Tab-separated table of C-alpha atoms in Angstrom:
chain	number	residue	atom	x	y	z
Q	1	UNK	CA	-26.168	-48.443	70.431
Q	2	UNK	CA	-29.989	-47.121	71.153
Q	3	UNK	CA	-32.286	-46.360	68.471
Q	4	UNK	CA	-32.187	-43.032	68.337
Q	5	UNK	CA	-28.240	-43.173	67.432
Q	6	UNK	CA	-29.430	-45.508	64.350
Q	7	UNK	CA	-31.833	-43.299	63.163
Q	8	UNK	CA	-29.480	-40.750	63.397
Q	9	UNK	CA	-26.733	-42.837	61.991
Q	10	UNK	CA	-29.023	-43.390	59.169
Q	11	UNK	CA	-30.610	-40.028	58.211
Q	12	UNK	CA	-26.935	-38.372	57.890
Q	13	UNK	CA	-25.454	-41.906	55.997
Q	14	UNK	CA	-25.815	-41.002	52.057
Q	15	UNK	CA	-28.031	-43.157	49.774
Q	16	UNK	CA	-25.068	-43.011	47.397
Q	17	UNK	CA	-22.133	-43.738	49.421
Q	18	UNK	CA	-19.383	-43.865	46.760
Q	19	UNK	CA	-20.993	-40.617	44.968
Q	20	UNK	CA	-20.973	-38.875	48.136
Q	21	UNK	CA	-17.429	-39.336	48.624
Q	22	UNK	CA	-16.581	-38.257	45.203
Q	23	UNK	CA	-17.979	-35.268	45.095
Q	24	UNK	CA	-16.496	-34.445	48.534
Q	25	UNK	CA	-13.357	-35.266	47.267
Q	26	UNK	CA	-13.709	-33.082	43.854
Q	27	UNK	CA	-14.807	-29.999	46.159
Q	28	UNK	CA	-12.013	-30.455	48.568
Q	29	UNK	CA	-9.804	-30.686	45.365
Q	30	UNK	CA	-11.302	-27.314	43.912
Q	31	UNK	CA	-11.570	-25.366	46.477
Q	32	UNK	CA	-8.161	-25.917	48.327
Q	33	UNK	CA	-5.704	-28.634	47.343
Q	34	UNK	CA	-2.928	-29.612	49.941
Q	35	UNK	CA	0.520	-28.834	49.910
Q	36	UNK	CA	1.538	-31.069	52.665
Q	37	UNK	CA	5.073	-31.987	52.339
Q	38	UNK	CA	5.753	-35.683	53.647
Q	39	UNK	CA	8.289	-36.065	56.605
Q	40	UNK	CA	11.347	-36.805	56.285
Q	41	UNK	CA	12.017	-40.046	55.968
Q	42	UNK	CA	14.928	-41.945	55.361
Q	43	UNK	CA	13.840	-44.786	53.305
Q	44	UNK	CA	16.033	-47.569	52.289
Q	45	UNK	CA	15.812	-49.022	49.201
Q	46	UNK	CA	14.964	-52.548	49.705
Q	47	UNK	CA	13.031	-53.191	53.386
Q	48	UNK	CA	15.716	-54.264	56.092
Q	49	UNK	CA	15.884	-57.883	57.181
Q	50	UNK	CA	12.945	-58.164	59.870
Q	51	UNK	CA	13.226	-59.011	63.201
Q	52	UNK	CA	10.637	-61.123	63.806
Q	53	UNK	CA	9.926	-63.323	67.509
Q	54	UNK	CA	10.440	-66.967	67.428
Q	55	UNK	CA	7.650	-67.530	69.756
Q	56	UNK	CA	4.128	-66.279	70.035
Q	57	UNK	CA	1.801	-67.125	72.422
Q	58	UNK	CA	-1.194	-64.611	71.274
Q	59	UNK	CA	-1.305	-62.806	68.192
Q	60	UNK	CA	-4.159	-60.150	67.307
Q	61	UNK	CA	-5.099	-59.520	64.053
Q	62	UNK	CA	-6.310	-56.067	63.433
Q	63	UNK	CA	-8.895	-55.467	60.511
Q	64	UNK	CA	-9.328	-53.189	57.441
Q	65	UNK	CA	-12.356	-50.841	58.110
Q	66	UNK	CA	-11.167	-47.444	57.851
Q	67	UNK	CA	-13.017	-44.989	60.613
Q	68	UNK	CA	-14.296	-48.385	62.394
Q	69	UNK	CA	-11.256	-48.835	63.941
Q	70	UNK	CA	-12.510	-46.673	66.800
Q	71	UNK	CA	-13.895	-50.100	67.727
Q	72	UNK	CA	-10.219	-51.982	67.720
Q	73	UNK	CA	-9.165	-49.362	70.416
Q	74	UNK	CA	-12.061	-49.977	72.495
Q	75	UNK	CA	-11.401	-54.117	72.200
Q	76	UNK	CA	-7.585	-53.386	72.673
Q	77	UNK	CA	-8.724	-51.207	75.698
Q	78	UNK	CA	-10.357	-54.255	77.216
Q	79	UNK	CA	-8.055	-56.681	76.366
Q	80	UNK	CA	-5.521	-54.476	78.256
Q	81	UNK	CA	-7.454	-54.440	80.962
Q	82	UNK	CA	-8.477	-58.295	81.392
Q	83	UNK	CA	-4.153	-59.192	81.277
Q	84	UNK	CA	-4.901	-60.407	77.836
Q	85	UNK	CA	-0.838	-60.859	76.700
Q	86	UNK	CA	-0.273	-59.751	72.887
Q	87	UNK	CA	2.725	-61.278	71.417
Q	88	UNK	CA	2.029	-60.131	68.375
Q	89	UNK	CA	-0.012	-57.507	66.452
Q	90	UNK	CA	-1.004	-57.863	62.337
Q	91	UNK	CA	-2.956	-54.965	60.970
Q	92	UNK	CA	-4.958	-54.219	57.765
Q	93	UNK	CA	-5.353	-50.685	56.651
Q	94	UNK	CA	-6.832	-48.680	59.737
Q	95	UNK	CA	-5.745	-51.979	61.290
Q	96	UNK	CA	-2.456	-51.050	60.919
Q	97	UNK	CA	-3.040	-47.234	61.915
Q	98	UNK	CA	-4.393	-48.378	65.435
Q	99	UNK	CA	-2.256	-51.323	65.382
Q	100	UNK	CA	1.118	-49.458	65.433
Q	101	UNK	CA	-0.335	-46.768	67.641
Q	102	UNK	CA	-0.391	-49.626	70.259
Q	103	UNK	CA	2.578	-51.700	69.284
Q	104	UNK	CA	4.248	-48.451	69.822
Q	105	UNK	CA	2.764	-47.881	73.192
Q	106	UNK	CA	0.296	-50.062	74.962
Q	107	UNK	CA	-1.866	-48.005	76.910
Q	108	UNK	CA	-5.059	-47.818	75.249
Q	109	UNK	CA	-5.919	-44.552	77.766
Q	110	UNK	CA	-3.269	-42.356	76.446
Q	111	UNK	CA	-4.027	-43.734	72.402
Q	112	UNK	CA	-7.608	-42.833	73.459
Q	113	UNK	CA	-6.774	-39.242	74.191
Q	114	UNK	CA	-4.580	-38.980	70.430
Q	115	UNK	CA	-7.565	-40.206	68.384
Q	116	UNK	CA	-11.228	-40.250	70.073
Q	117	UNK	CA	-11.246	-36.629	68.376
Q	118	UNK	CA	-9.731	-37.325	64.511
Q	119	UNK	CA	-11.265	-35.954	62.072
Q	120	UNK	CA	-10.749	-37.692	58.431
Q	121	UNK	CA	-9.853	-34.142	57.402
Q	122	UNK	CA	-6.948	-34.750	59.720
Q	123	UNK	CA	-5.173	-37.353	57.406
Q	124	UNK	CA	-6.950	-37.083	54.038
Q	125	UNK	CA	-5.085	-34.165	51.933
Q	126	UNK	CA	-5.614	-33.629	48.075
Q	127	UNK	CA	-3.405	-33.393	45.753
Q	128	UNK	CA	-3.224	-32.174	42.261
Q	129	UNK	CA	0.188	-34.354	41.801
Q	130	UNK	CA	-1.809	-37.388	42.905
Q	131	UNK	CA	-4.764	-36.885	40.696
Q	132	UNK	CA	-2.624	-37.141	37.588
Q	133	UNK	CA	-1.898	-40.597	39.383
Q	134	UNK	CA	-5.839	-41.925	40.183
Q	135	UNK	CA	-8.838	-39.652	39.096
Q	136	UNK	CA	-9.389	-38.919	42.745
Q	137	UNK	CA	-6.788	-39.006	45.505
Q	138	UNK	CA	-5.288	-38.431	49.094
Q	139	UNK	CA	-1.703	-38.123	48.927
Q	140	UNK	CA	-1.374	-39.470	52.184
Q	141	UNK	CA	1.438	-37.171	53.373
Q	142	UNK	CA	-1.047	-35.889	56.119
Q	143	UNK	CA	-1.434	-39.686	57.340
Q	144	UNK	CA	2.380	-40.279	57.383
Q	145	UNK	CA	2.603	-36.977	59.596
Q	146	UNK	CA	0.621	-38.499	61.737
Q	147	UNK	CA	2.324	-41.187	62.388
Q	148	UNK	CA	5.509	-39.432	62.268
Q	149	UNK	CA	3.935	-37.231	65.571
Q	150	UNK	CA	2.152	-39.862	67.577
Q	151	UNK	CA	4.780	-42.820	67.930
Q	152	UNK	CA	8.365	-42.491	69.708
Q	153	UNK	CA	9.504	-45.557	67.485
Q	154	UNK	CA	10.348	-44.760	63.925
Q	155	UNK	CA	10.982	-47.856	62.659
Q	156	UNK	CA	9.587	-51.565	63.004
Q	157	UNK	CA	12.686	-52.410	65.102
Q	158	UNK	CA	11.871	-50.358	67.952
Q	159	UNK	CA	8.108	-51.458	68.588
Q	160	UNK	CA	7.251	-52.894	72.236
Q	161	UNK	CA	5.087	-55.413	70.549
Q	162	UNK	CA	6.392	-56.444	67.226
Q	163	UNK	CA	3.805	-55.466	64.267
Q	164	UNK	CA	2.976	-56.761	60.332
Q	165	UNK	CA	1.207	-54.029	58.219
Q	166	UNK	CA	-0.045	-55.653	55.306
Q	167	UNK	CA	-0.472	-54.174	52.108
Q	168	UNK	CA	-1.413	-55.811	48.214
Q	169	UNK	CA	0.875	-55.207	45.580
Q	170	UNK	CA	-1.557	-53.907	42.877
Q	171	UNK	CA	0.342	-54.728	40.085
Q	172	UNK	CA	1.356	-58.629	40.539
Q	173	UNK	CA	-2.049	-59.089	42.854
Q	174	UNK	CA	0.622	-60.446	45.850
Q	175	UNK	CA	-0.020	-59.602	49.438
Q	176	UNK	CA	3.249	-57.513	50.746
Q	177	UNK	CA	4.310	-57.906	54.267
Q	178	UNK	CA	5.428	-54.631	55.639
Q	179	UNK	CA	7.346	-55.566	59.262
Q	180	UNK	CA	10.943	-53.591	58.708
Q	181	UNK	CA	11.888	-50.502	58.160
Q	182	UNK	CA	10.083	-47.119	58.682
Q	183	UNK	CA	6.774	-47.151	59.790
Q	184	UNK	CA	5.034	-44.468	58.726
Q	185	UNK	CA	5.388	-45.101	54.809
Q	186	UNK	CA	4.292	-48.534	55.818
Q	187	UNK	CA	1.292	-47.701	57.184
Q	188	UNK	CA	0.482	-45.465	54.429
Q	189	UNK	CA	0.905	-48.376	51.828
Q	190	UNK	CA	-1.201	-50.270	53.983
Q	191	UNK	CA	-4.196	-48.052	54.332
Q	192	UNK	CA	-3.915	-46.473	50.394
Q	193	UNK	CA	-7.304	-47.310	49.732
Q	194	UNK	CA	-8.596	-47.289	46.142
Q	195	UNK	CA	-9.111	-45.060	44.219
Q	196	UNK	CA	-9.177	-42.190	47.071
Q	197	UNK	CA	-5.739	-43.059	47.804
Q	198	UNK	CA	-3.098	-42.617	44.957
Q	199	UNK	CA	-0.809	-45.817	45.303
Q	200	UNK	CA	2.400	-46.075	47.173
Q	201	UNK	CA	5.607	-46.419	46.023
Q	202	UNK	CA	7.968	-48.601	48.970
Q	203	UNK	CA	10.907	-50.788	48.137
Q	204	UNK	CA	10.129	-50.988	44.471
Q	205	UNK	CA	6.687	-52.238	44.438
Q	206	UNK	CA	3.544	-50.315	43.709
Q	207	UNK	CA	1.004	-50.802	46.753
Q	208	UNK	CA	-2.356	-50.405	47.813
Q	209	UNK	CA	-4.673	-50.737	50.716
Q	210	UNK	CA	-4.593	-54.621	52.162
Q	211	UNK	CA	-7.803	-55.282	51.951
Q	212	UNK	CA	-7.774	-55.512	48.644
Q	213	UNK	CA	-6.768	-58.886	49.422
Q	214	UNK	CA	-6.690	-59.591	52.868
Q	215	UNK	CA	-9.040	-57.222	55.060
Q	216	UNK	CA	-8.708	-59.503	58.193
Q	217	UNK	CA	-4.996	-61.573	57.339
Q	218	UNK	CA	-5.726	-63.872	59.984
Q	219	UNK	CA	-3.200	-66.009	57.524
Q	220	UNK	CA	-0.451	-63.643	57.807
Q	221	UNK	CA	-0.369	-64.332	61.801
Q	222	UNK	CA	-0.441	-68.443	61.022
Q	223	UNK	CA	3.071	-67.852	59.586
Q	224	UNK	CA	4.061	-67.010	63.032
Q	225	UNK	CA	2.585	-70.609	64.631
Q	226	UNK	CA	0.648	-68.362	66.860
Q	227	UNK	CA	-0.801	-70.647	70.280
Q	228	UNK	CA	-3.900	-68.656	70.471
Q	229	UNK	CA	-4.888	-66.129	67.200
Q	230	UNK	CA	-7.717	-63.417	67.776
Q	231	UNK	CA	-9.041	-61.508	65.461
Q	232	UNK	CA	-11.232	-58.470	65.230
Q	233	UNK	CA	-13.486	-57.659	62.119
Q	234	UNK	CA	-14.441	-54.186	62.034
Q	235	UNK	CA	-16.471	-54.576	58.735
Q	236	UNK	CA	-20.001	-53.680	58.138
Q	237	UNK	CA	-23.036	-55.361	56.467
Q	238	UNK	CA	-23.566	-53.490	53.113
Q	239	UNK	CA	-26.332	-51.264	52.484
Q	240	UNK	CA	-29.756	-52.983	51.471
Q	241	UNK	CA	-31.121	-49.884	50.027
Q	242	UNK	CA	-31.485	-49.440	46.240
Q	243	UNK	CA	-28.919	-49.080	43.462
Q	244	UNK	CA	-29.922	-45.853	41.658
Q	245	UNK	CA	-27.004	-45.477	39.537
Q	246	UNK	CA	-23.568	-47.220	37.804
Q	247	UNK	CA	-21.561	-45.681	41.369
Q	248	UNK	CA	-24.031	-47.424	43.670
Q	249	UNK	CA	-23.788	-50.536	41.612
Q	250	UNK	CA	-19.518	-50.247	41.619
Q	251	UNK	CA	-19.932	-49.152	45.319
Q	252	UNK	CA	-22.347	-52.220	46.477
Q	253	UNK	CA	-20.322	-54.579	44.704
Q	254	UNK	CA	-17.717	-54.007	46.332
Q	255	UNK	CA	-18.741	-53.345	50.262
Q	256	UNK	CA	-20.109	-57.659	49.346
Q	257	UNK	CA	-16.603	-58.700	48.106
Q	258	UNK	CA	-15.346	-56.696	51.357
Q	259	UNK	CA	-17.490	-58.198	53.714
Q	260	UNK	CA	-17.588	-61.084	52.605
Q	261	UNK	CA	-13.848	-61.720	52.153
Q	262	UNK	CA	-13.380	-59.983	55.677
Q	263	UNK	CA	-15.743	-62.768	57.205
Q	264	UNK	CA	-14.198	-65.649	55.444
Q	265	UNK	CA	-11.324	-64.836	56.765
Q	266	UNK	CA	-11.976	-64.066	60.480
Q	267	UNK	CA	-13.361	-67.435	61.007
Q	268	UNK	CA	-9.915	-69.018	60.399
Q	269	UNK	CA	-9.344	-67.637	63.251
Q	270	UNK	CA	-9.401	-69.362	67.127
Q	271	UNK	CA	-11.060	-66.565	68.756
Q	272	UNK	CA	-12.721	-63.570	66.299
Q	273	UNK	CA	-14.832	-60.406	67.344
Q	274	UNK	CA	-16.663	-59.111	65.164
Q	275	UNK	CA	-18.425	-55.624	67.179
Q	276	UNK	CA	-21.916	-54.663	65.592
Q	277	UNK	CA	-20.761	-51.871	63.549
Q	278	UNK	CA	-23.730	-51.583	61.154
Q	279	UNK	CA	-24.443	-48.084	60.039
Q	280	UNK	CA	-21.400	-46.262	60.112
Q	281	UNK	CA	-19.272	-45.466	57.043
Q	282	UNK	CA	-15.619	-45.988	56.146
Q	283	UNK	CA	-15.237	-42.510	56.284
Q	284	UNK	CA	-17.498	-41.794	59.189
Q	285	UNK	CA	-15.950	-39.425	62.085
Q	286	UNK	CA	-19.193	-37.771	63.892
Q	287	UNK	CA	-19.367	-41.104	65.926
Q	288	UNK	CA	-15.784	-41.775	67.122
Q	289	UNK	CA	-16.981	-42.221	70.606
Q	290	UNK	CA	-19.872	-44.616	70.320
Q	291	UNK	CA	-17.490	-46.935	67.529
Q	292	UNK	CA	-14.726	-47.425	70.841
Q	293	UNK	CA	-17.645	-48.422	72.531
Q	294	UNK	CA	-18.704	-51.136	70.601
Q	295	UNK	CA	-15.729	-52.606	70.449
Q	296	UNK	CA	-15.439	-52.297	74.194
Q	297	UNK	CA	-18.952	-54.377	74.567
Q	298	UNK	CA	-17.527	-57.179	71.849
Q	299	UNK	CA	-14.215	-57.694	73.361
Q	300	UNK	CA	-15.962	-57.543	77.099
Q	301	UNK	CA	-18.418	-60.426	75.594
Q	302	UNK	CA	-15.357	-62.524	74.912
Q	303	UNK	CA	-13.045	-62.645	77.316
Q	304	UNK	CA	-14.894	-65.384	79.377
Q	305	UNK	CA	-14.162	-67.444	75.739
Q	306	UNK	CA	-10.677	-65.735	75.493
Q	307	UNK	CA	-9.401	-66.814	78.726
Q	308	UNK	CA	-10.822	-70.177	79.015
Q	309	UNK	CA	-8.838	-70.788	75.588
Q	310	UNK	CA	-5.517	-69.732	77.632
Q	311	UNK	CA	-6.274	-71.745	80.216
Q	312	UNK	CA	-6.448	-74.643	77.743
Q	313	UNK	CA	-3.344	-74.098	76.299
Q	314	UNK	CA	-1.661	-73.091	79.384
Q	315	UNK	CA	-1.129	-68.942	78.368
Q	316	UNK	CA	-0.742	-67.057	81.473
Q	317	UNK	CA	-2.763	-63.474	81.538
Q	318	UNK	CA	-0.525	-60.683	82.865
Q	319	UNK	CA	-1.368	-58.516	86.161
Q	320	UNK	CA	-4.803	-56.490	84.978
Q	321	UNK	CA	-4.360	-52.894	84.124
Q	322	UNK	CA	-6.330	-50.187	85.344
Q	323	UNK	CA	-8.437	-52.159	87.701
Q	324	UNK	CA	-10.478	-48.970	89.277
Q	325	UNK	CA	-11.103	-47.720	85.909
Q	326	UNK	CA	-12.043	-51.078	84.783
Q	327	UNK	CA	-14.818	-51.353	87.572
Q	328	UNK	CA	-16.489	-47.321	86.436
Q	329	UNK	CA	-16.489	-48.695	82.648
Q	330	UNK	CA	-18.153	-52.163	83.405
Q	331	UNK	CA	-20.797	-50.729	85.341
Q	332	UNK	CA	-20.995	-48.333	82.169
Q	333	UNK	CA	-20.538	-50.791	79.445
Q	334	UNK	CA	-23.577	-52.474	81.508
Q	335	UNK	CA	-25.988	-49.554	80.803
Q	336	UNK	CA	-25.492	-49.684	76.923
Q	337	UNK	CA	-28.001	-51.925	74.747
Q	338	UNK	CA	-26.502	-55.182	74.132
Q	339	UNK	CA	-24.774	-55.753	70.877
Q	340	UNK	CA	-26.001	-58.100	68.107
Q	341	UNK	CA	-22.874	-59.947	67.817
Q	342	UNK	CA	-20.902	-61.555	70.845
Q	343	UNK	CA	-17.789	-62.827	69.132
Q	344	UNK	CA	-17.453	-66.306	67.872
Q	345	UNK	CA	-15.203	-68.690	69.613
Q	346	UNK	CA	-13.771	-71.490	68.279
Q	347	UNK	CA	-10.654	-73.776	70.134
């Protein structure tokens, strides 16, 4: 990313993140709440049995990070491209968004073309009824739509690659594994962020956004005896500029616990990327393009790491995909400033 994008970046980022998003949230709320009716689902009562594989090779874990994940489709892109085989896919939040958008179909180039232009006004919709729920809320309906529209699968069952969107059960503080079932609602439970999301009801339990407790759940994948587990961290350092009031202070504390958590984590497992991603917001979507490529320039940093760890453990790499297109964005990847952060590799 060049300088001039940073200064940018920075000039238009408010000094009072969580403030700013407040008061966006009370105008949207005042001056035009949504009526969006959610799809309709059929929703069992208790999740299905899941139908999980026996074996996995690779599994990629997918973090929490909210606008960010502009960066997983650029490191999906290039793992797609390199033959990287994904036996398995775990998201977090946006994670899971970008996660299922893949599991569904995996062709990063026709993903590419549903989301480089998404707007957050495109899947955050107010809603009185969900206010009476959280002081401010999304209802979410607009996200489930979303889903609903973009993937041919409608339920876990029928994913190419078999997918785990986690969530956090908010009132017994346990993580929920959401792998059965419809996937939309899923999704939404999974990415229900506090408080802008109102919590989810699924199956009887009262959910919220993953990363309350698990923002990169490399853990979740080590149920699955993964041979090779990569992980991608789409988390930013917080903000070093001053606390001015009790919301910065709430706000701050909480982008450390994310960070931190999300770091912690990611180095449990083998192979992690972690694209420089400092600067732009959770809620950020005036940068979608420049977020895919930095996660195209982490995941291209890696692969010498990623496939030597194959090799080792005797993981073959499928044909490579899109091997003219490939060549045009290496020599472009090549002209962007190098990113601060490689990816760590570790077996």
């Amino acid at each position: 990313m060049n300088f001039t994008l940073k200064q940018e970046i920075k000039k238009q980022t408010p000094k009072r993140p969580f403030l700013g998003l407040l008061l966006v949230m009370v105008v949207l709320h005042l001056t035009g709440c949504s009526n969006i009716k959610p799809p309709n689902i059929d929703i069992p009562p208790m999740a299905p049995p899941p139908k999980m594989p026996k074996k996995v090779d690779v599994a990629l874990v997918l973090g929490a990070g909210g606008s960010r994940a502009l960066a997983h489709l650029g490191v999906l892109e290039v793992l797609e491209e390199e033959g990287i085989p994904i036996d398995l896919i775990v998201g977090c939040s946006a994670g899971s968004l970008m996660g299922a958008l893949y599991a569904d179909n995996p062709n990063a180039k026709q993903i590419k073309e549903k989301v480089i232009n998404l707007k957050k006004d495109d899947l955050l919709d107010v809603s009185i009824k969900a206010s009476m729920v959280a002081p401010v809320a999304v209802q979410g309906n607009a996200l489930e739509h979303f889903v609903v529209k973009n993937l041919a699968a409608k339920n876990f069952e029928q994913l190419k690659i078999p997918l785990v969107a986690v969530a956090t059960n908010v009132v017994n503080n346990h993580m929920v594994l959401l792998r059965s079932g419809p996937i939309a609602p899923a999704v939404h439970a999974s990415s229900a962020l506090p408080p802008v999301f109102a919590p989810v009801t699924l199956y009887n339990e009262t959910l919220v956004d993953g990363g309350v407790i698990a923002p990169v759940p490399v853990q979740v994948a080590r149920l699955y005896k993964p041979r090779l587990l990569i992980a991608v961290d789409i988390s930013s350092p917080p903000s070093k500029d001053p606390i001015a009031n009790a919301f910065d202070l709430v706000y701050r504390s909480l982008s450390i616990s994310f960070y931190e958590l999300s770091r912690l984590q990611t180095t449990k497992a083998d192979i992690f990327i972690h694209p420089d991603l400092k600067g732009f917001g959770t809620f950020d979507d005036k940068y979608n393009q420049e977020m895919y490529e930095i996660g195209r320039k982490a995941a291209r940093a890696s692969i010498p790491g990623i496939k030597r760890a194959l090799a080792r453990r005797g993981i073959k790499c499928h044909r490579k995909r899109h091997a003219t297109i490939r060549h045009d964005r290496e020599k472009r990847d090549a002209a962007l400033t190098p990113h601060r952060e490689k990816g760590t590799i570790r077996g």
